[in-house]
Amino acid sequence: MTQRSIITAALTILAFASPLAAQTPPEEAAPNVPAAPAAISQPDAPPAAAPAQDPPGATPPDEPPAVTTQPDPPATAPALTPELSGTSGGGTPRHWTAAPVGGPRTRWDAFTLPELDLPWTTWFGVVIILTLTLTSRPIGTRRSLDGFMLAAATILLALRHEDAHLFGGLSLRAAVYALLALIGVYWLLRGWQTLSGGAIPRPEANVTEAPLLVLAVAAIALAGGTIATEPLSRGSQDGMVGGVYMAETGHLPYGVTVGYDGRAPLLYVLHAGAIRATQSLLDFGDSSGAPRSISLPTVDVPDGMAALTWDQRARWSSVDWWEHGTVQAARLTNAVLFVLALLAVNVIGRRLHSPAMGLSLVAIFSVFAGTLESLTRPEVMLPTAVLAWATACALVAGMGGFLATFLVILAGTCTPWAWLALPTLVAYCLRRGGQGVGSLLGVAAGIAAITGGVLSLVEPAIPRAGGALAAAGITPQHVANGDGERVVIERAAPQAADPDFKAPLWRFLLADESLRATPQAIRPTPALGEGVAADSISFGAIDVRDGALDALAEAYRDAAGSGTPRARLRTLLEAVWLPARPDPILAESPWLFWTEGRAALAVSLRRALKIIAVVAALAAAWFVYSRRLSQPQHWLGAVMFVTALAQVASVSAASSGLAWLSVAVVSLFAVHSGAAVGTAANAPAPRITVER
């Protein structure tokens, strides 16, 4: 083992073991150790303890948690609405705090899943990144600069929620947001340099393969602990509710689980599969209020518990259900997505360089803060995994072009920003002969898969007053209210329409919504308000409130039948583009911070950047095609360029959700001019010797 390997191993042990040494058993725990989320209290339960202090870097809650009593289940299942869902699980994620799940922690829990707080995980990541990327001679190489930028981003991500002020009254948060955006611009320029630059020398792994394996295992363990202990994010909550519906009905939840239906179709498909493979029980407490340990799977649901199933939604939809169980299906989905992304990163490193480089990329990817904070956000990890495999497939000869473009098309259904890589990918494959035909077939197959999915898995739903109707500038003529047992339809108050430039698109999508809502077809039969004629109610111009949603949705499905393709597409786009419950992370956008809360100005700036991003992506594709660029370094540079462009122009402005950018970033550490498509660069080229 070399001296550098010994130093690396020592630093790893120090960084990873220090949090373990700092652990205290439950009976000796300090007052500021975060406590497990309190269950819904019973009338005779003892008073709850004072709330624990948040660790550094965590966003404080808007209000202290209120102690409530368990409500009686309603007679009928209430609609799943944003109001019923609460806000305790939807705020800013408390990244890397490892809150205990499932009761008091033991010494064994502290050893197997240590509570690694924000400072330790940050500096552990910085040590690993710099160890694997810095070069000693010369120190100022592009590889070393990339490592410094990645380490700096790790530190800045830990500071972006601090409210401190620097010299001259400058806000620390404003400075961090600006620096993260500048680092995003740096990666954009590095991508263009790799795409258009000259020869790139072959890099060497800083650490030999045996110590690298130790580092990779430690990094993966850190990521696994994050997945196992972090509270469910808003994306996981949406995926679980929609997955429960899809697992039992075979249809996507758009328009049915209103407030939980704003995610990509693939996200619900994955959660539905995980729900079928596991069983989730929610513990609402028995009469004694004592904690219980339930072994899964189980057939009989004990008293005070409810299964997370669609027919049991009357029991769990009216509370913050994610606080009353471990919900294994969500954690299984997050783990699968992380493993898929990890395998793709390893494949990229092995094909571009060597097995040792593959392990290096795995370690860097796993400890980078942008990855760690995204591990419990399936809406980020899903496009990350799909794009990572698209990047890896493009490095394979034969079917690589077909698979890569097919995966990019699917990734675009998770985030439209992924489609920025499609023109460059097609141009790259067209310059590789037979791969060009495969790439075009992959585009066609991807479009066919999306079309088939929309037609077979999406059921048409009533357009929402605050969704498609408002976007189209259509004012509802009637309002439907209800309490689950009684529905009342009244005339709506006059409202001024405020459509935007996308109004013609929404009017086109709503052209088929001319069905009449006859009172006889609605169960229970609604009471009509003053001046409401029975034959004047249209599903395309009614504001359906929460208590009446189930009754009118069933009547709408009976009247529409299978619906037209346009109605199905409108249902999908309305749920995803105009969600009833926007992700609260979007409210923390740096664009709103920089514009001092002026939302209209922030939207205008982002629209301008979107246009620039599309033009730049097309220009990069033309550059690749016209220059006949067909080497792996050109493809990896293009991926880096378009992903950095998307991150800077997105609502997060490169301040969150950086997992799919990190795939392109870590790939740059293995890029060199000698790599060839279709061959695994496991060893340097053989030397030719001549005997005299």
CSV table of C-alpha atoms in Angstrom, one decimal, residues 170-415:
chain,number,residue,atom,x,y,z
A,170,LEU,CA,-24.8,41.0,2.8
A,171,SER,CA,-27.0,38.0,3.4
A,172,LEU,CA,-25.1,34.7,3.6
A,173,ARG,CA,-28.0,33.0,1.8
A,174,ALA,CA,-27.8,35.4,-1.1
A,175,ALA,CA,-24.0,34.9,-1.3
A,176,VAL,CA,-24.4,31.1,-1.2
A,177,TYR,CA,-27.1,31.1,-3.9
A,178,ALA,CA,-24.9,33.3,-6.1
A,179,LEU,CA,-21.8,31.1,-5.6
A,180,LEU,CA,-23.7,27.9,-6.4
A,181,ALA,CA,-25.0,29.5,-9.6
A,182,LEU,CA,-21.5,30.5,-10.5
A,183,ILE,CA,-20.3,27.0,-9.9
A,184,GLY,CA,-23.1,25.8,-12.2
A,185,VAL,CA,-21.8,28.2,-14.9
A,186,TYR,CA,-18.3,26.8,-14.3
A,187,TRP,CA,-19.6,23.3,-15.1
A,188,LEU,CA,-21.3,24.7,-18.2
A,189,LEU,CA,-18.0,26.1,-19.4
A,190,ARG,CA,-16.1,22.9,-18.5
A,191,GLY,CA,-18.7,20.9,-20.6
A,192,TRP,CA,-18.2,23.1,-23.6
A,193,GLN,CA,-14.4,22.9,-23.2
A,194,THR,CA,-14.5,19.1,-23.1
A,195,LEU,CA,-16.9,19.1,-26.1
A,196,SER,CA,-14.9,21.5,-28.3
A,197,GLY,CA,-11.3,21.2,-26.8
A,198,GLY,CA,-8.3,19.2,-28.0
A,199,ALA,CA,-6.6,16.2,-26.6
A,200,ILE,CA,-7.3,15.2,-23.0
A,201,PRO,CA,-4.5,13.2,-21.3
A,202,ARG,CA,-5.4,9.9,-19.6
A,203,PRO,CA,-6.0,10.6,-15.9
A,204,GLU,CA,-4.7,8.2,-13.2
A,205,ALA,CA,-6.6,7.0,-10.1
A,206,ASN,CA,-5.2,8.7,-7.0
A,207,VAL,CA,-5.7,5.6,-4.9
A,208,THR,CA,-5.1,1.9,-5.6
A,209,GLU,CA,-8.0,-0.4,-6.1
A,210,ALA,CA,-8.1,-2.1,-2.7
A,211,PRO,CA,-8.3,1.1,-0.6
A,212,LEU,CA,-10.8,2.5,-3.2
A,213,LEU,CA,-13.1,-0.4,-2.5
A,214,VAL,CA,-13.0,0.6,1.2
A,215,LEU,CA,-13.8,4.2,0.4
A,216,ALA,CA,-16.6,3.2,-2.0
A,217,VAL,CA,-18.2,0.9,0.6
A,218,ALA,CA,-18.0,3.6,3.3
A,219,ALA,CA,-19.6,6.1,0.9
A,220,ILE,CA,-22.4,3.7,-0.1
A,221,ALA,CA,-23.0,3.0,3.6
A,222,LEU,CA,-23.4,6.8,4.2
A,223,ALA,CA,-25.9,7.1,1.4
A,224,GLY,CA,-27.8,3.9,2.6
A,225,GLY,CA,-28.1,5.4,6.1
A,226,THR,CA,-29.6,8.5,4.6
A,227,ILE,CA,-32.2,6.5,2.7
A,228,ALA,CA,-33.1,4.4,5.8
A,229,THR,CA,-33.4,7.2,8.3
A,230,GLU,CA,-34.5,10.4,6.6
A,231,PRO,CA,-38.3,11.4,6.8
A,232,LEU,CA,-40.3,11.0,3.7
A,233,SER,CA,-40.1,13.9,1.3
A,234,ARG,CA,-43.0,15.4,-0.5
A,235,GLY,CA,-42.1,13.5,-3.6
A,236,SER,CA,-42.2,10.2,-1.7
A,237,GLN,CA,-45.6,11.1,-0.1
A,238,ASP,CA,-47.0,11.8,-3.6
A,239,GLY,CA,-45.5,8.6,-5.0
A,240,MET,CA,-46.9,6.5,-2.2
A,241,VAL,CA,-50.5,7.8,-2.4
A,242,GLY,CA,-50.5,7.6,-6.2
A,243,GLY,CA,-48.7,4.2,-6.1
A,244,VAL,CA,-51.4,2.8,-3.7
A,245,TYR,CA,-54.1,3.8,-6.2
A,246,MET,CA,-52.2,2.4,-9.2
A,247,ALA,CA,-51.4,-0.8,-7.5
A,248,GLU,CA,-55.1,-1.5,-6.9
A,249,THR,CA,-56.7,-0.1,-10.0
A,250,GLY,CA,-54.0,-0.4,-12.7
A,251,HIS,CA,-54.4,3.3,-13.7
A,252,LEU,CA,-52.3,6.4,-13.0
A,253,PRO,CA,-53.7,8.6,-10.3
A,254,TYR,CA,-54.1,11.8,-12.3
A,255,GLY,CA,-57.3,13.7,-11.4
A,256,VAL,CA,-58.2,11.2,-8.6
A,257,THR,CA,-55.6,11.7,-5.9
A,258,VAL,CA,-55.8,15.5,-6.2
A,259,GLY,CA,-52.9,17.1,-4.4
A,260,TYR,CA,-50.8,14.0,-4.8
A,261,ASP,CA,-50.9,13.6,-8.5
A,262,GLY,CA,-48.3,16.1,-9.7
A,263,ARG,CA,-45.4,13.7,-10.4
A,264,ALA,CA,-44.1,11.8,-13.4
A,265,PRO,CA,-45.8,8.6,-14.6
A,266,LEU,CA,-42.7,6.5,-14.0
A,267,LEU,CA,-42.6,7.6,-10.4
A,268,TYR,CA,-46.0,6.2,-9.7
A,269,VAL,CA,-45.2,3.0,-11.6
A,270,LEU,CA,-42.1,2.4,-9.5
A,271,HIS,CA,-44.0,3.0,-6.2
A,272,ALA,CA,-46.8,0.8,-7.3
A,273,GLY,CA,-44.4,-2.0,-7.9
A,274,ALA,CA,-42.7,-1.4,-4.5
A,275,ILE,CA,-46.2,-1.4,-2.8
A,276,ARG,CA,-47.0,-4.8,-4.3
A,277,ALA,CA,-43.7,-6.2,-3.0
A,278,THR,CA,-44.1,-4.8,0.6
A,279,GLN,CA,-46.8,-4.1,3.1
A,280,SER,CA,-47.0,-0.7,5.0
A,281,LEU,CA,-48.9,-0.4,8.3
A,282,LEU,CA,-49.6,2.9,9.9
A,283,ASP,CA,-49.6,2.9,13.8
A,284,PHE,CA,-52.2,5.3,15.2
A,285,GLY,CA,-51.8,3.9,18.8
A,286,ASP,CA,-54.0,1.5,20.8
A,287,SER,CA,-56.0,2.4,23.9
A,288,SER,CA,-52.9,2.2,26.1
A,289,GLY,CA,-50.8,4.5,23.9
A,290,ALA,CA,-47.8,2.1,24.2
A,291,PRO,CA,-45.4,1.8,21.3
A,292,ARG,CA,-45.6,-1.5,19.4
A,293,SER,CA,-43.3,-3.5,17.2
A,294,ILE,CA,-45.0,-5.1,14.3
A,295,SER,CA,-43.4,-7.8,12.2
A,296,LEU,CA,-44.1,-7.6,8.4
A,297,PRO,CA,-45.6,-9.1,6.4
A,298,THR,CA,-48.8,-9.6,8.5
A,299,VAL,CA,-52.2,-10.7,7.5
A,300,ASP,CA,-54.3,-9.3,10.4
A,301,VAL,CA,-54.1,-5.6,11.0
A,302,PRO,CA,-53.9,-5.0,14.8
A,303,ASP,CA,-56.2,-2.7,16.7
A,304,GLY,CA,-55.2,1.0,16.3
A,305,MET,CA,-53.4,0.4,13.0
A,306,ALA,CA,-54.4,0.8,9.4
A,307,ALA,CA,-53.0,-0.7,6.2
A,308,LEU,CA,-51.9,1.8,3.6
A,309,THR,CA,-54.4,0.7,1.0
A,310,TRP,CA,-56.9,2.5,-1.2
A,311,ASP,CA,-60.0,1.1,0.5
A,312,GLN,CA,-58.6,2.1,3.9
A,313,ARG,CA,-58.0,5.8,2.9
A,314,ALA,CA,-60.8,7.0,5.1
A,315,ARG,CA,-58.6,6.0,8.0
A,316,TRP,CA,-55.3,7.6,7.0
A,317,SER,CA,-56.1,10.4,4.5
A,318,SER,CA,-57.2,12.9,7.2
A,319,VAL,CA,-53.9,12.8,9.1
A,320,ASP,CA,-50.2,13.1,8.4
A,321,TRP,CA,-50.0,9.4,7.7
A,322,TRP,CA,-46.2,9.5,6.8
A,323,GLU,CA,-45.5,10.2,10.5
A,324,HIS,CA,-47.1,6.9,11.7
A,325,GLY,CA,-45.1,4.2,10.0
A,326,THR,CA,-41.8,3.4,8.3
A,327,VAL,CA,-43.5,3.0,4.9
A,328,GLN,CA,-41.0,0.4,3.5
A,329,ALA,CA,-42.2,0.8,-0.1
A,330,ALA,CA,-41.0,4.4,-0.3
A,331,ARG,CA,-37.6,3.6,1.1
A,332,LEU,CA,-37.3,0.6,-1.2
A,333,THR,CA,-38.0,2.8,-4.2
A,334,ASN,CA,-35.4,5.3,-3.1
A,335,ALA,CA,-32.9,2.5,-2.6
A,336,VAL,CA,-33.5,1.0,-6.0
A,337,LEU,CA,-33.1,4.4,-7.8
A,338,PHE,CA,-29.8,5.0,-5.9
A,339,VAL,CA,-28.5,1.5,-6.8
A,340,LEU,CA,-29.4,2.0,-10.5
A,341,ALA,CA,-27.7,5.4,-10.7
A,342,LEU,CA,-24.6,3.9,-8.9
A,343,LEU,CA,-24.3,1.0,-11.3
A,344,ALA,CA,-24.5,3.4,-14.2
A,345,VAL,CA,-21.8,5.6,-12.8
A,346,ASN,CA,-19.6,2.5,-12.3
A,347,VAL,CA,-20.2,1.4,-15.8
A,348,ILE,CA,-19.2,4.8,-17.2
A,349,GLY,CA,-15.9,4.8,-15.2
A,350,ARG,CA,-15.0,1.3,-16.2
A,351,ARG,CA,-15.7,1.8,-19.9
A,352,LEU,CA,-13.9,5.2,-20.1
A,353,HIS,CA,-10.9,4.2,-17.9
A,354,SER,CA,-10.6,1.2,-15.6
A,355,PRO,CA,-12.3,-0.7,-12.7
A,356,ALA,CA,-10.4,1.5,-10.2
A,357,MET,CA,-11.8,4.6,-11.9
A,358,GLY,CA,-15.2,3.2,-11.7
A,359,LEU,CA,-14.9,2.8,-7.9
A,360,SER,CA,-13.6,6.3,-7.7
A,361,LEU,CA,-16.6,7.7,-9.4
A,362,VAL,CA,-18.9,5.6,-7.2
A,363,ALA,CA,-17.3,7.0,-4.1
A,364,ILE,CA,-17.4,10.7,-5.3
A,365,PHE,CA,-21.0,10.4,-6.5
A,366,SER,CA,-22.1,8.8,-3.2
A,367,VAL,CA,-20.6,11.4,-0.8
A,368,PHE,CA,-21.4,14.5,-2.9
A,369,ALA,CA,-23.9,16.7,-1.0
A,370,GLY,CA,-26.0,17.2,-4.2
A,371,THR,CA,-26.5,13.4,-4.3
A,372,LEU,CA,-27.1,12.9,-0.5
A,373,GLU,CA,-29.8,15.5,-0.3
A,374,SER,CA,-31.6,14.0,-3.3
A,375,LEU,CA,-31.6,10.4,-2.2
A,376,THR,CA,-35.0,10.8,-0.5
A,377,ARG,CA,-36.4,12.8,-3.4
A,378,PRO,CA,-37.5,10.2,-6.1
A,379,GLU,CA,-38.6,13.0,-8.4
A,380,VAL,CA,-34.9,13.9,-8.6
A,381,MET,CA,-33.3,10.4,-8.4
A,382,LEU,CA,-35.6,9.0,-11.1
A,383,PRO,CA,-34.3,11.2,-14.0
A,384,THR,CA,-30.8,10.9,-12.5
A,385,ALA,CA,-30.9,7.1,-12.9
A,386,VAL,CA,-32.4,7.2,-16.3
A,387,LEU,CA,-30.0,9.8,-17.6
A,388,ALA,CA,-27.1,8.0,-16.1
A,389,TRP,CA,-27.9,4.9,-18.0
A,390,ALA,CA,-28.5,6.9,-21.2
A,391,THR,CA,-25.0,8.3,-20.8
A,392,ALA,CA,-23.6,4.8,-20.3
A,393,CYS,CA,-25.5,3.3,-23.2
A,394,ALA,CA,-24.1,5.9,-25.6
A,395,LEU,CA,-20.6,4.6,-24.9
A,396,VAL,CA,-21.6,1.1,-26.1
A,397,ALA,CA,-21.4,0.2,-29.8
A,398,GLY,CA,-24.3,-1.6,-31.6
A,399,MET,CA,-27.6,-1.0,-29.7
A,400,GLY,CA,-26.1,1.8,-27.6
A,401,GLY,CA,-27.6,4.6,-29.8
A,402,PHE,CA,-31.1,3.0,-29.7
A,403,LEU,CA,-31.1,2.5,-25.9
A,404,ALA,CA,-29.6,6.0,-25.2
A,405,THR,CA,-32.2,7.9,-27.1
A,406,PHE,CA,-35.0,5.8,-25.8
A,407,LEU,CA,-33.9,6.4,-22.2
A,408,VAL,CA,-33.6,10.2,-22.8
A,409,ILE,CA,-37.1,10.3,-24.2
A,410,LEU,CA,-38.3,8.5,-21.0
A,411,ALA,CA,-36.2,10.8,-18.8
A,412,GLY,CA,-38.0,13.8,-20.4
A,413,THR,CA,-41.3,12.6,-19.0
A,414,CYS,CA,-39.7,13.0,-15.5
A,415,THR,CA,-38.2,16.4,-16.2
